[in-house]
Coordinates of N, CA and C in Angstrom, one line a residue:
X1 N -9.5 -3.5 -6.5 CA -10.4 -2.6 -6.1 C -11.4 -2.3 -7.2
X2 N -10.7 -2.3 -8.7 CA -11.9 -1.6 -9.9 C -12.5 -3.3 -9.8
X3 N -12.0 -4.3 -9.4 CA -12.9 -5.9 -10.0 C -14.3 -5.5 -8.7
X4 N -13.9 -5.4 -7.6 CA -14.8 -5.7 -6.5 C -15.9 -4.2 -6.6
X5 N -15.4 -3.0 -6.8 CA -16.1 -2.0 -7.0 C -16.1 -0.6 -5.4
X6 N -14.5 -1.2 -5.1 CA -14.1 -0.5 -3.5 C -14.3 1.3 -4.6
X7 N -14.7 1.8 -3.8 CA -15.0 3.4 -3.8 C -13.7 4.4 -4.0
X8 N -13.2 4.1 -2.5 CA -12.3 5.0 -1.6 C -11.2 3.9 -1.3
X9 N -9.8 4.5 -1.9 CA -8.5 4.0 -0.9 C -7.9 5.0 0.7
X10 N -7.6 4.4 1.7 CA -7.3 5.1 2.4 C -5.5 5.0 2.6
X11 N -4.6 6.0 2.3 CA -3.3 5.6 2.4 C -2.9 5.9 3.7
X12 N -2.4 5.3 4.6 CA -2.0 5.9 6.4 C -1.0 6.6 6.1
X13 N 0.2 5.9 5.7 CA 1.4 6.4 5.6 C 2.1 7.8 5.4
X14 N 2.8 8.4 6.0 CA 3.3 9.6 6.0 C 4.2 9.9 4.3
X15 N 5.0 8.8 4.0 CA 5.0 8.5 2.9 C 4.9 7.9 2.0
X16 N 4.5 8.4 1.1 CA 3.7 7.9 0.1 C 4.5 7.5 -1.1
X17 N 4.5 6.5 -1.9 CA 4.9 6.1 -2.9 C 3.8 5.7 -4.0
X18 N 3.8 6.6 -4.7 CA 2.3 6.6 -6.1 C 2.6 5.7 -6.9
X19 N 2.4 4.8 -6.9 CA 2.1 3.8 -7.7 C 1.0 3.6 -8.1
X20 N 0.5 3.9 -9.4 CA -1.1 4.0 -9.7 C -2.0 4.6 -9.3
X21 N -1.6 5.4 -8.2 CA -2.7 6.6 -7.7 C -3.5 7.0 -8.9
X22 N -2.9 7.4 -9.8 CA -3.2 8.2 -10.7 C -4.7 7.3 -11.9
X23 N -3.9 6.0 -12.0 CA -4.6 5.4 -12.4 C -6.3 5.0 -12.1
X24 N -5.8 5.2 -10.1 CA -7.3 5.0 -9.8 C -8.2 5.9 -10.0
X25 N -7.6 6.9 -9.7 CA -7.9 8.3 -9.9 C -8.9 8.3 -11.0
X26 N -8.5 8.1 -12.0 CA -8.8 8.0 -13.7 C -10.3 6.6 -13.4
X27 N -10.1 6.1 -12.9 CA -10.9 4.8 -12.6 C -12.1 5.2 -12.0
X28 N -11.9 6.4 -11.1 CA -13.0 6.5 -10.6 C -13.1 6.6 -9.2
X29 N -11.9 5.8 -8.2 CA -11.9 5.8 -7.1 C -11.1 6.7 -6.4
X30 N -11.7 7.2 -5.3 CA -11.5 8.4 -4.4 C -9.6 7.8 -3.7
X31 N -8.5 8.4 -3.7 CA -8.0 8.2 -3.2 C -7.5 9.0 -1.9
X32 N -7.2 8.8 -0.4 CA -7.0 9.6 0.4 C -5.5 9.2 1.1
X33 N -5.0 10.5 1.8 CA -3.9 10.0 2.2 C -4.2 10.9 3.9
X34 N -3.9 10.2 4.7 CA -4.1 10.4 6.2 C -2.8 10.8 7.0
X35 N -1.4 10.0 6.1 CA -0.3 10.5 6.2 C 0.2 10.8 8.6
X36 N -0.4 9.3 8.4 CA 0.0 8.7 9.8 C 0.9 8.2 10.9
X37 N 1.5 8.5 11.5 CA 3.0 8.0 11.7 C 2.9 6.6 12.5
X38 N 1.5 6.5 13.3 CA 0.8 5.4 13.7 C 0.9 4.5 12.7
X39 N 0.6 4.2 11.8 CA 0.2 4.0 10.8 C 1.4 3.3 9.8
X40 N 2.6 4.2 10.1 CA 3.5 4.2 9.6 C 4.3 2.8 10.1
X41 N 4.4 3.1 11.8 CA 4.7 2.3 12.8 C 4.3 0.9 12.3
X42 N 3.1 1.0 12.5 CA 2.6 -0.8 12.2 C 2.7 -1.5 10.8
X43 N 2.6 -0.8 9.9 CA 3.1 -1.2 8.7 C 4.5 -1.7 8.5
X44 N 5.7 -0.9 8.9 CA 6.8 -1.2 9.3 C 7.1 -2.6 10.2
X45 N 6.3 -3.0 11.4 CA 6.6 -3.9 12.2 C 6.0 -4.9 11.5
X46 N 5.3 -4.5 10.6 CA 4.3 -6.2 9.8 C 5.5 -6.7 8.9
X47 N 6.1 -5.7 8.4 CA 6.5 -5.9 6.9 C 8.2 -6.8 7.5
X48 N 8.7 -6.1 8.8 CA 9.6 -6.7 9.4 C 9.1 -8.2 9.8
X49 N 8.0 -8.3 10.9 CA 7.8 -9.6 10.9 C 7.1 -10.5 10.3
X50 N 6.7 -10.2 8.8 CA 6.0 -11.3 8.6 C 6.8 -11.0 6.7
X51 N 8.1 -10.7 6.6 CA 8.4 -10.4 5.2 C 8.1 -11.3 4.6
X52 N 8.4 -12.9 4.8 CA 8.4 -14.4 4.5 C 7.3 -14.3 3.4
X53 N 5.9 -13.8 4.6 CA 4.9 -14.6 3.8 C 4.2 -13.3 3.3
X54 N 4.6 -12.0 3.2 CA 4.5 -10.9 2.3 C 5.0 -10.9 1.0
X55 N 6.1 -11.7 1.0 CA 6.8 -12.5 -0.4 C 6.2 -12.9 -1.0
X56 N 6.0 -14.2 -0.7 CA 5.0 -15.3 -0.8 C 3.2 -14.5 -1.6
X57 N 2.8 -14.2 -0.4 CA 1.8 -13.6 -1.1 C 1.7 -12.7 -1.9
X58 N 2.5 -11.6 -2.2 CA 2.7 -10.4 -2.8 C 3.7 -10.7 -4.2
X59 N 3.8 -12.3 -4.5 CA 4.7 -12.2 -5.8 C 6.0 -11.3 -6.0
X60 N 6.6 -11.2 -4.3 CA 7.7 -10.8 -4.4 C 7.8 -9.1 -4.3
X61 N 6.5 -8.4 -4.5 CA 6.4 -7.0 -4.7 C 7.2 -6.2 -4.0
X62 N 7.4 -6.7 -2.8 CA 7.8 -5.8 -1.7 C 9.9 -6.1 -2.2
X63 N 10.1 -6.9 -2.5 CA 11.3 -7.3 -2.8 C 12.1 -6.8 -4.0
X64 N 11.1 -6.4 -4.9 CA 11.8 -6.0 -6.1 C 11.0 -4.2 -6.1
X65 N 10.4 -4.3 -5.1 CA 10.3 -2.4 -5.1 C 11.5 -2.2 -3.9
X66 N 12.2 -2.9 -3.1 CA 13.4 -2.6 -2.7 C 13.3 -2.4 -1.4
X67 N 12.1 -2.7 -0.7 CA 11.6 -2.7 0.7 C 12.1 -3.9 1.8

């Protein structure tokens, strides 16, 4: 987000896990939380069906934060 020059993060999620919020914060970008249970839902069904290539692309993130 600070390479491309994104503004505003939008978080859906009901819960939240801060991981660098703070950071962006400091950076300059607006962070918001919408705190969605919609939101919550589809994130959940991606992360179930597509963990494979969430791995894969994500260098494992989702794997070693314990998701």
């Amino acid at each position: 987000m600070i390479l491309y020059g994104i503004p505003k993060v939008v978080i859906g999620t009901p819960t939240v896990r801060e991981w660098g919020e703070d950071r962006l914060r400091e950076l300059g970008v607006e962070v918001v939380h919408t705190r969605s249970e919609a939101c919550a839902e589809l994130l959940s069904r991606m992360i179930t069906q597509q963990r494979e290539l969430i791995r894969e692309d994500g260098g494992n993130f989702f794997a070693q934060a314990g998701v």
